[in-house]
Amino acid sequence: VNAAPPHGHVICSQRWRNAAVLQGLKGVIILFEDELGLADFHLPNRTAILYVSECDIIAGNGYKRKLVCYRNACSRFQELVLVERTRLTEQYFSAVQKFVLFDLGLTLLPVGGQVEASQLIAQISSENPFRRRTPRRLLEPSVLALVQHIPGVGRVKALTLLQHFPSIQQVCNASVAELEPIVGQTSAQQVHSFFHKPLVEH
Amino acid sequence: SACILVDSRCLSSGVELLASLRQRHAAAVHVCSLDGSYFIVSSRMAVERQSQSDLASTQNRKRLIERISSLLGLFERVCLIVEKDRTKTGEISRLFQRTRYYDSTLAALVGAGIRLLWSAGAEESAGLLADLAKLEHRKGQGISVPLEVKGQHRQQALQLYLSLPSVSYVHALSLSHNFSSIAQLMNSSIEAIQKGGCMSRPRAEEIYRFLRYSCDSALVNASKAGKRN
């Protein structure tokens, strides 16, 4: 049970057979399994879900022990906790959140009940727009923008500086004598002192 | 006490939240100009705040993805406080209609490693922010440098550091307090940048390489004087 289910499948703990939570999982093949441990569901993208119901919360602190064991089981899945947030559990919600998030460091998602939970579970395995890597960009524009943060250096002087000293470090380490023929006496002083003047508070 | 940096754009929508942070949670709050309306609670953690209806609205999708992706590039940890919509006094709170779009957004956020926090209003959000800042502080990640930068030269140095790639406001703040001159940073080892900027090793490596990157003059001439990012 350490492997994630194949795409389009959900592994579900035996105890959920015939439960309302399965009705919303249309188009998904449900496999039942006895030995999921404390987790209630395993999803294809290596996500495990523990379901904390209204009854669990109202019944007292037993669910907390279950949560601790769930976290400590340290499976190779991302562990989510679905919590039923209803009119009856509203008053406990903030304490439950504190426990799950701050004490255990797990992710909590509130749901109104099993039907809502099933819709959420169905969405958890789809593709992710937030993880898209931005393509590598040229660094030249960023270097040019940074050089223009030197007081007294605009676009023209920045371009001239980079033609003679192609990296920021080289601009920084150029002596006044080296800078003078390129940007003039005043700017040469200004550029050099900007980099080398101590940054102490007065 | 907890140190929190707040973007100036949070001011108009967050009067109640800021007052609560300062008064009830005795947090040191400093308003500054970040590249988006969010909070910084430690050297590695940023916190966004969104109302539940904004999160559920398909019109906001593009903006949300942009904001979250940019935060993921700048911070090791990103949290999102989902706040219940405010109801006017006398108005019966409308039942929030959960859509498939909303669920898919939540699933995507969780999958991207965003930590979601749930809040019933500004007051509770302030408590969550303070708790996050305290927790990060206990883990040794709290903001340890002064939140303010005094003096023109230091301000200019801060602005220069902010234009380094993948450097957040809190990194730039640490750099401007921990290096005795800009030249010292420019010539520092990766280890020294990592320590002085209170940042991760990959980030320090990226800065180290950027400072030494040799520009192709043809490409420099072709490039527009771009803004940050």
Short mmCIF file of C-alpha atoms in Angstrom, two decimals:
data_model
loop_
_atom_site.label_atom_id
_atom_site.label_comp_id
_atom_site.label_asym_id
_atom_site.label_seq_id
_atom_site.Cartn_x
_atom_site.Cartn_y
_atom_site.Cartn_z
CA VAL A 1 0.00 0.00 0.00
CA ASN A 2 3.04 2.26 -0.25
CA ALA A 3 2.53 2.82 -3.95
CA ALA A 4 0.17 5.49 -5.18
CA PRO A 5 -2.86 4.22 -7.08
CA PRO A 6 -2.77 4.51 -10.88
CA HIS A 7 -4.28 7.54 -12.55
CA GLY A 8 -8.06 7.65 -12.41
CA HIS A 9 -8.18 5.43 -9.33
CA VAL A 10 -8.71 6.11 -5.66
CA ILE A 11 -7.80 3.67 -2.93
CA CYS A 12 -10.38 3.83 -0.21
CA SER A 13 -10.41 2.32 3.24
CA GLN A 14 -12.93 -0.52 3.74
CA ARG A 15 -14.86 1.43 6.34
CA TRP A 16 -16.15 3.84 3.69
CA ARG A 17 -17.89 1.18 1.62
CA ASN A 18 -21.45 2.43 0.95
CA ALA A 19 -20.75 5.87 2.40
CA ALA A 20 -22.08 9.08 0.84
CA VAL A 21 -18.57 10.27 0.19
CA LEU A 22 -18.19 7.74 -2.63
CA GLN A 23 -21.26 8.90 -4.52
CA GLY A 24 -19.62 12.09 -5.75
CA LEU A 25 -16.59 10.24 -7.06
CA LYS A 26 -18.00 9.68 -10.51
CA GLY A 27 -15.66 8.65 -13.28
CA VAL A 28 -13.13 7.43 -10.75
CA ILE A 29 -12.42 3.76 -10.10
CA ILE A 30 -12.55 3.02 -6.40
CA LEU A 31 -10.42 0.26 -4.95
CA PHE A 32 -11.13 -0.90 -1.41
CA GLU A 33 -8.28 -1.78 0.85
CA ASP A 34 -8.05 -3.06 4.40
CA GLU A 35 -4.62 -1.87 5.25
CA LEU A 36 -4.46 1.82 4.55
CA GLY A 37 -3.56 2.40 8.18
CA LEU A 38 -5.17 5.52 9.51
CA ALA A 39 -5.60 7.19 6.16
CA ASP A 40 -9.05 7.09 4.62
CA PHE A 41 -8.01 7.66 1.01
CA HIS A 42 -4.94 7.43 -1.17
CA LEU A 43 -4.97 9.46 -4.39
CA PRO A 44 -2.87 9.07 -7.56
CA ASN A 45 -0.68 12.14 -6.95
CA ARG A 46 0.72 10.70 -3.72
CA THR A 47 -1.83 12.34 -1.48
CA ALA A 48 -3.24 10.69 1.62
CA ILE A 49 -6.43 11.95 3.23
CA LEU A 50 -7.68 11.60 6.76
CA TYR A 51 -11.32 12.47 7.26
CA VAL A 52 -12.37 14.05 10.55
CA SER A 53 -16.14 13.96 10.82
CA GLU A 54 -18.58 16.02 12.83
CA CYS A 55 -19.00 13.07 15.22
CA ASP A 56 -15.24 12.77 15.76
CA ILE A 57 -14.99 16.40 16.77
CA ILE A 58 -18.02 16.45 19.04
CA ALA A 59 -17.10 13.13 20.66
CA GLY A 60 -14.04 14.71 22.27
CA ASN A 61 -10.30 14.48 21.96
CA GLY A 62 -9.97 10.97 20.53
CA TYR A 63 -9.53 12.32 17.02
CA LYS A 64 -6.44 14.20 18.17
CA ARG A 65 -4.65 10.97 19.00
CA LYS A 66 -5.63 9.63 15.62
CA LEU A 67 -4.22 12.76 13.96
CA VAL A 68 -0.93 12.48 15.82
CA CYS A 69 -0.55 8.83 14.81
CA TYR A 70 -1.45 9.76 11.23
CA ARG A 71 1.28 12.37 11.13
CA ASN A 72 3.85 10.14 12.81
CA ALA A 73 3.18 7.27 10.43
CA CYS A 74 5.38 9.37 8.13
CA SER A 75 4.30 7.81 4.89
CA ARG A 76 5.71 9.03 1.63
CA PHE A 77 2.42 10.74 0.82
CA GLN A 78 1.41 14.35 1.21
CA GLU A 79 -0.92 14.20 4.18
CA LEU A 80 -4.15 16.16 4.05
CA VAL A 81 -6.83 16.42 6.70
CA LEU A 82 -10.43 17.06 5.71
CA VAL A 83 -12.47 18.46 8.58
CA GLU A 84 -16.25 18.67 8.63
CA ARG A 85 -17.09 22.28 9.34
CA THR A 86 -20.78 22.40 10.12
CA ARG A 87 -23.02 24.41 12.38
CA LEU A 88 -22.34 21.90 15.14
CA THR A 89 -18.56 21.96 14.79
CA GLU A 90 -18.20 25.68 14.07
CA GLN A 91 -17.34 26.48 17.68
CA TYR A 92 -14.51 23.93 17.72
CA PHE A 93 -13.12 24.78 14.30
CA SER A 94 -10.52 27.32 15.26
CA ALA A 95 -9.09 25.00 17.95
CA VAL A 96 -9.01 22.09 15.49
CA GLN A 97 -7.24 24.28 12.95
CA LYS A 98 -4.65 25.39 15.52
CA PHE A 99 -3.95 21.76 16.40
CA VAL A 100 -3.72 20.46 12.83
CA LEU A 101 -1.78 23.40 11.40
CA PHE A 102 0.41 24.78 14.16
CA ASP A 103 1.00 21.72 16.33
CA LEU A 104 1.14 19.03 13.65
CA GLY A 105 2.06 21.04 10.55
CA LEU A 106 -0.51 19.24 8.40
CA THR A 107 -2.75 20.77 5.75
CA LEU A 108 -6.40 21.23 6.63
CA LEU A 109 -9.31 21.64 4.24
CA PRO A 110 -12.77 22.30 5.66
CA VAL A 111 -15.75 20.61 4.03
CA GLY A 112 -19.46 20.90 4.75
CA GLY A 113 -20.02 17.16 4.67
CA GLN A 114 -19.30 13.95 2.78
CA VAL A 115 -20.79 15.13 -0.51
CA GLU A 116 -18.59 18.23 -0.56
CA ALA A 117 -15.65 16.09 0.44
CA SER A 118 -16.14 13.76 -2.50
CA GLN A 119 -16.19 16.68 -4.95
CA LEU A 120 -12.99 18.02 -3.44
CA ILE A 121 -11.30 14.62 -3.58
CA ALA A 122 -12.24 14.32 -7.23
CA GLN A 123 -10.43 17.60 -7.93
CA ILE A 124 -7.26 16.85 -5.96
CA SER A 125 -5.75 14.61 -8.62
CA SER A 126 -5.93 17.05 -11.55
CA GLU A 127 -2.99 19.00 -12.98
CA ASN A 128 -1.43 21.93 -11.23
CA PRO A 129 -1.15 25.46 -12.69
CA PHE A 130 0.80 26.91 -9.76
CA ARG A 131 3.85 24.74 -10.17
CA ARG A 132 4.57 25.79 -13.73
CA ARG A 133 8.22 26.76 -13.97
CA THR A 134 8.85 30.08 -15.62
CA PRO A 135 11.15 29.62 -18.59
CA ARG A 136 14.72 30.72 -18.05
CA ARG A 137 15.13 34.30 -19.09
CA LEU A 138 18.14 36.23 -20.26
CA LEU A 139 19.90 37.95 -17.39
CA GLU A 140 21.00 41.00 -19.40
CA PRO A 141 17.84 43.07 -18.76
CA SER A 142 18.06 42.40 -15.00
CA VAL A 143 21.72 43.38 -14.88
CA LEU A 144 20.98 46.57 -16.80
CA ALA A 145 18.10 47.40 -14.46
CA LEU A 146 20.30 46.85 -11.41
CA VAL A 147 23.10 49.09 -12.70
CA GLN A 148 20.56 51.87 -13.13
CA HIS A 149 19.98 51.78 -9.37
CA ILE A 150 23.39 53.43 -8.93
CA PRO A 151 22.67 57.11 -8.21
CA GLY A 152 23.44 59.30 -11.21
CA VAL A 153 23.44 56.41 -13.64
CA GLY A 154 20.69 56.35 -16.25
CA ARG A 155 20.17 54.03 -19.16
CA VAL A 156 22.91 55.55 -21.35
CA LYS A 157 25.61 55.46 -18.68
CA ALA A 158 24.54 51.98 -17.61
CA LEU A 159 24.98 50.70 -21.16
CA THR A 160 28.40 52.35 -21.45
CA LEU A 161 29.51 50.91 -18.10
CA LEU A 162 28.47 47.38 -19.03
CA GLN A 163 30.32 47.62 -22.34
CA HIS A 164 33.56 48.12 -20.46
CA PHE A 165 32.79 46.11 -17.34
CA PRO A 166 30.42 43.33 -18.39
CA SER A 167 29.46 42.11 -14.89
CA ILE A 168 28.10 43.95 -11.86
CA GLN A 169 31.05 42.78 -9.81
CA GLN A 170 33.44 44.32 -12.33
CA VAL A 171 31.56 47.63 -12.26
CA CYS A 172 31.80 47.55 -8.49
CA ASN A 173 35.52 46.80 -8.39
CA ALA A 174 36.55 49.33 -11.04
CA SER A 175 38.74 52.12 -9.67
CA VAL A 176 37.92 55.80 -10.07
CA ALA A 177 40.81 56.07 -12.55
CA GLU A 178 39.32 53.27 -14.64
CA LEU A 179 35.83 54.75 -14.53
CA GLU A 180 36.78 58.33 -15.34
CA PRO A 181 37.44 57.97 -19.10
CA ILE A 182 34.11 56.15 -19.48
CA VAL A 183 31.54 58.13 -17.51
CA GLY A 184 33.38 61.33 -16.62
CA GLN A 185 34.95 62.55 -13.42
CA THR A 186 31.86 63.30 -11.36
CA SER A 187 30.05 60.07 -12.16
CA ALA A 188 33.19 58.03 -11.63
CA GLN A 189 33.46 59.39 -8.08
CA GLN A 190 29.75 58.84 -7.49
CA VAL A 191 29.73 55.24 -8.73
CA HIS A 192 32.83 54.29 -6.78
CA SER A 193 31.71 55.85 -3.54
CA PHE A 194 28.22 54.29 -3.83
CA PHE A 195 29.72 50.81 -3.78
CA HIS A 196 32.45 51.44 -1.22
CA LYS A 197 30.98 53.94 1.23
CA PRO A 198 30.28 52.18 4.53
CA LEU A 199 26.62 51.45 5.22
CA VAL A 200 26.61 52.61 8.82
CA GLU A 201 23.73 54.29 10.53
CA HIS A 202 24.20 57.79 11.84
CA SER B 1 7.33 39.92 20.04
CA ALA B 2 6.32 39.02 16.49
CA CYS B 3 7.80 41.08 13.64
CA ILE B 4 5.63 41.45 10.54
CA LEU B 5 6.20 43.36 7.30
CA VAL B 6 3.04 44.56 5.55
CA ASP B 7 2.63 45.86 2.03
CA SER B 8 1.21 49.38 1.87
CA ARG B 9 -1.60 48.12 -0.37
CA CYS B 10 -2.92 46.12 2.59
CA LEU B 11 -3.63 49.34 4.48
CA SER B 12 -6.97 50.28 2.94
CA SER B 13 -8.48 46.82 3.23
CA GLY B 14 -6.78 45.88 6.45
CA VAL B 15 -7.30 48.68 8.97
CA GLU B 16 -9.04 46.36 11.43
CA LEU B 17 -6.47 43.62 10.95
CA LEU B 18 -3.49 45.93 11.48
CA ALA B 19 -5.01 47.50 14.57
CA SER B 20 -5.62 44.05 16.02
CA LEU B 21 -2.06 42.94 15.21
CA ARG B 22 -0.59 45.95 16.99
CA GLN B 23 -2.94 46.16 19.94
CA ARG B 24 -4.12 42.64 20.77
CA HIS B 25 -1.05 40.72 19.64
CA ALA B 26 1.61 43.37 20.38
CA ALA B 27 3.27 42.65 17.05
CA ALA B 28 5.92 44.95 15.58
CA VAL B 29 4.32 45.86 12.27
CA HIS B 30 6.20 47.79 9.61
CA VAL B 31 4.49 49.01 6.47
CA CYS B 32 6.65 48.94 3.36
CA SER B 33 6.33 48.65 -0.37
CA LEU B 34 6.37 45.01 -1.44
CA ASP B 35 5.70 43.75 -4.95
CA GLY B 36 2.18 42.63 -4.05
CA SER B 37 -0.31 42.99 -1.23
CA TYR B 38 0.95 40.40 1.19
CA PHE B 39 2.60 39.96 4.59
CA ILE B 40 6.08 38.71 5.50
CA VAL B 41 6.24 36.96 8.87
CA SER B 42 9.75 35.47 8.81
CA SER B 43 12.90 35.25 6.76
CA ARG B 44 11.28 32.60 4.57
CA MET B 45 7.50 32.91 4.87
CA ALA B 46 4.97 35.12 3.08
CA VAL B 47 1.25 35.20 3.77
CA GLU B 48 -1.43 36.17 1.26
CA ARG B 49 -4.96 37.00 2.31
CA GLN B 50 -7.97 36.34 0.09
CA SER B 51 -11.66 36.42 0.68
CA GLN B 52 -13.47 33.16 0.07
CA SER B 53 -15.54 34.69 -2.74
CA ASP B 54 -12.42 36.06 -4.50
CA LEU B 55 -10.87 32.62 -4.32
CA ALA B 56 -14.03 31.11 -5.76
CA SER B 57 -14.29 33.60 -8.60
CA THR B 58 -13.05 32.37 -11.96
CA GLN B 59 -12.23 35.94 -13.03
CA ASN B 60 -9.42 36.08 -10.50
CA ARG B 61 -7.75 32.89 -11.66
CA LYS B 62 -5.01 34.43 -13.78
CA ARG B 63 -4.10 37.00 -11.15
CA LEU B 64 -4.09 34.42 -8.37
CA ILE B 65 -1.78 32.12 -10.31
CA GLU B 66 0.59 35.01 -11.06
CA ARG B 67 0.67 36.18 -7.45
CA ILE B 68 1.17 32.75 -5.95
CA SER B 69 3.83 31.73 -8.49
CA SER B 70 5.76 34.92 -7.86
CA LEU B 71 5.61 34.31 -4.09
CA LEU B 72 6.80 30.73 -4.58
CA GLY B 73 9.83 32.15 -6.38
CA LEU B 74 10.67 34.52 -3.53
CA PHE B 75 9.84 32.52 -0.40
CA GLU B 76 10.50 29.02 0.88
CA ARG B 77 7.07 28.91 2.50
CA VAL B 78 3.86 30.52 1.29
CA CYS B 79 0.59 30.64 3.23
CA LEU B 80 -2.84 31.74 2.13
CA ILE B 81 -5.43 32.91 4.62
CA VAL B 82 -8.89 32.29 3.23
CA GLU B 83 -11.22 34.72 4.94
CA LYS B 84 -14.97 34.40 5.11
CA ASP B 85 -16.76 37.24 3.39
CA ARG B 86 -17.84 40.08 5.57
CA THR B 87 -21.58 40.40 6.03
CA LYS B 88 -23.14 43.74 6.77
CA THR B 89 -24.88 44.01 10.10
CA GLY B 90 -28.45 42.85 9.77
CA GLU B 91 -27.74 40.93 6.61
CA ILE B 92 -28.24 37.21 6.92
CA SER B 93 -25.00 35.53 6.01
CA ARG B 94 -25.36 34.06 2.56
CA LEU B 95 -24.57 30.42 2.21
CA PHE B 96 -21.29 29.99 0.36
CA GLN B 97 -21.92 27.97 -2.76
CA ARG B 98 -19.09 25.53 -3.25
CA THR B 99 -18.26 25.04 -6.92
CA ARG B 100 -16.10 22.56 -8.78
CA TYR B 101 -13.89 25.49 -9.76
CA TYR B 102 -13.37 26.40 -6.09
CA ASP B 103 -12.46 22.80 -5.23
CA SER B 104 -10.02 22.56 -8.10
CA THR B 105 -8.37 25.80 -6.96
CA LEU B 106 -7.99 24.45 -3.41
CA ALA B 107 -6.61 21.18 -4.73
CA ALA B 108 -4.11 23.01 -6.93
CA LEU B 109 -2.97 25.28 -4.07
CA VAL B 110 -2.45 22.32 -1.75
CA GLY B 111 -0.62 20.44 -4.49
CA ALA B 112 1.71 23.41 -4.98
CA GLY B 113 2.65 23.28 -1.30
CA ILE B 114 0.72 26.38 -0.23
CA ARG B 115 -0.38 26.23 3.39
CA LEU B 116 -4.03 27.19 3.67
CA LEU B 117 -5.44 28.83 6.79
CA TRP B 118 -9.10 29.45 7.42
CA SER B 119 -10.40 32.58 9.06
CA ALA B 120 -13.82 33.90 10.00
CA GLY B 121 -12.76 37.55 9.73
CA ALA B 122 -10.11 40.23 10.13
CA GLU B 123 -9.74 39.63 13.86
CA GLU B 124 -9.06 35.92 13.44
CA SER B 125 -6.70 36.58 10.51
CA ALA B 126 -4.64 38.87 12.74
CA GLY B 127 -4.40 36.05 15.31
CA LEU B 128 -3.29 33.58 12.64
CA LEU B 129 -0.63 35.99 11.34
CA ALA B 130 0.70 36.55 14.85
CA ASP B 131 0.71 32.78 15.51
CA LEU B 132 2.62 32.13 12.28
CA ALA B 133 5.19 34.81 13.12
CA LYS B 134 5.67 33.39 16.62
CA LEU B 135 5.97 29.82 15.34
CA GLU B 136 8.60 30.88 12.80
CA HIS B 137 10.42 32.79 15.52
CA ARG B 138 10.53 29.68 17.70
CA LYS B 139 11.99 27.77 14.78
CA GLY B 140 14.77 30.34 14.53
CA GLN B 141 13.42 31.89 11.33
CA GLY B 142 12.06 35.15 12.75
CA ILE B 143 13.05 38.48 11.21
CA SER B 144 16.11 39.38 13.26
CA VAL B 145 17.18 42.67 11.67
CA PRO B 146 15.56 46.08 12.30
CA LEU B 147 12.48 46.51 10.11
CA GLU B 148 13.40 50.05 9.18
CA VAL B 149 16.21 51.26 6.97
CA LYS B 150 17.46 54.72 7.86
CA GLY B 151 19.56 57.05 5.76
CA GLN B 152 19.62 57.80 2.04
CA HIS B 153 22.58 55.58 1.19
CA ARG B 154 21.06 52.58 2.97
CA GLN B 155 17.77 53.19 1.21
CA GLN B 156 19.55 53.24 -2.13
CA ALA B 157 21.40 50.03 -1.25
CA LEU B 158 18.08 48.40 -0.28
CA GLN B 159 16.58 49.35 -3.64
CA LEU B 160 19.60 47.91 -5.44
CA TYR B 161 19.35 44.65 -3.47
CA LEU B 162 15.64 44.44 -4.32
CA SER B 163 16.54 44.39 -8.00
CA LEU B 164 18.57 41.19 -7.53
CA PRO B 165 16.73 38.16 -8.91
CA SER B 166 14.76 36.00 -6.43
CA VAL B 167 15.40 38.41 -3.58
CA SER B 168 12.41 39.28 -1.40
CA TYR B 169 12.07 42.39 0.72
CA VAL B 170 13.13 40.53 3.85
CA HIS B 171 16.28 39.18 2.17
CA ALA B 172 17.16 42.68 0.91
CA LEU B 173 16.53 44.05 4.40
CA SER B 174 18.93 41.51 5.93
CA LEU B 175 21.56 42.21 3.27
CA SER B 176 21.41 45.95 3.88
CA HIS B 177 21.87 45.48 7.62
CA ASN B 178 24.50 42.74 7.51
CA PHE B 179 27.02 44.00 4.97
CA SER B 180 29.24 46.96 5.76
CA SER B 181 29.24 48.16 2.16
CA ILE B 182 27.71 47.13 -1.16
CA ALA B 183 31.18 46.18 -2.40
CA GLN B 184 31.50 43.75 0.50
CA LEU B 185 28.42 41.87 -0.70
CA MET B 186 29.60 41.98 -4.32
CA ASN B 187 32.82 40.21 -3.36
CA SER B 188 31.40 37.79 -0.79
CA SER B 189 31.43 34.00 -0.94
CA ILE B 190 28.21 32.03 -1.36
CA GLU B 191 28.34 31.12 2.34
CA ALA B 192 28.64 34.77 3.38
CA ILE B 193 25.71 35.78 1.15
CA GLN B 194 23.61 32.94 2.56
CA LYS B 195 24.37 34.01 6.13
CA GLY B 196 24.08 37.77 5.59
CA GLY B 197 20.85 37.49 3.61
CA CYS B 198 19.31 34.85 5.96
CA MET B 199 18.47 32.83 2.86
CA SER B 200 18.68 29.34 1.42
CA ARG B 201 21.80 28.05 -0.28
CA PRO B 202 20.29 27.88 -3.82
CA ARG B 203 19.16 31.50 -3.53
CA ALA B 204 22.62 32.63 -2.38
CA GLU B 205 24.16 30.71 -5.29
CA GLU B 206 21.82 32.45 -7.71
CA ILE B 207 22.86 35.89 -6.41
CA TYR B 208 26.54 34.94 -6.47
CA ARG B 209 26.27 33.91 -10.11
CA PHE B 210 24.19 36.94 -11.06
CA LEU B 211 26.78 39.37 -9.66
CA ARG B 212 29.47 37.71 -11.74
CA TYR B 213 27.38 37.21 -14.86
CA SER B 214 29.18 38.61 -17.86
CA CYS B 215 26.75 40.43 -20.15
CA ASP B 216 26.79 40.13 -23.88
CA SER B 217 26.91 43.74 -25.02
CA ALA B 218 24.73 43.08 -28.06
CA LEU B 219 22.00 41.66 -25.82
CA VAL B 220 22.32 44.49 -23.34
CA ASN B 221 21.78 47.03 -26.08
CA ALA B 222 18.80 45.13 -27.36
CA SER B 223 17.14 44.81 -23.99
CA LYS B 224 14.65 47.31 -22.76
CA ALA B 225 15.54 48.82 -19.42
CA GLY B 226 13.23 46.39 -17.75
CA LYS B 227 11.57 46.80 -14.45
CA ARG B 228 11.96 44.27 -11.73
CA ASN B 229 10.79 40.88 -13.05
#
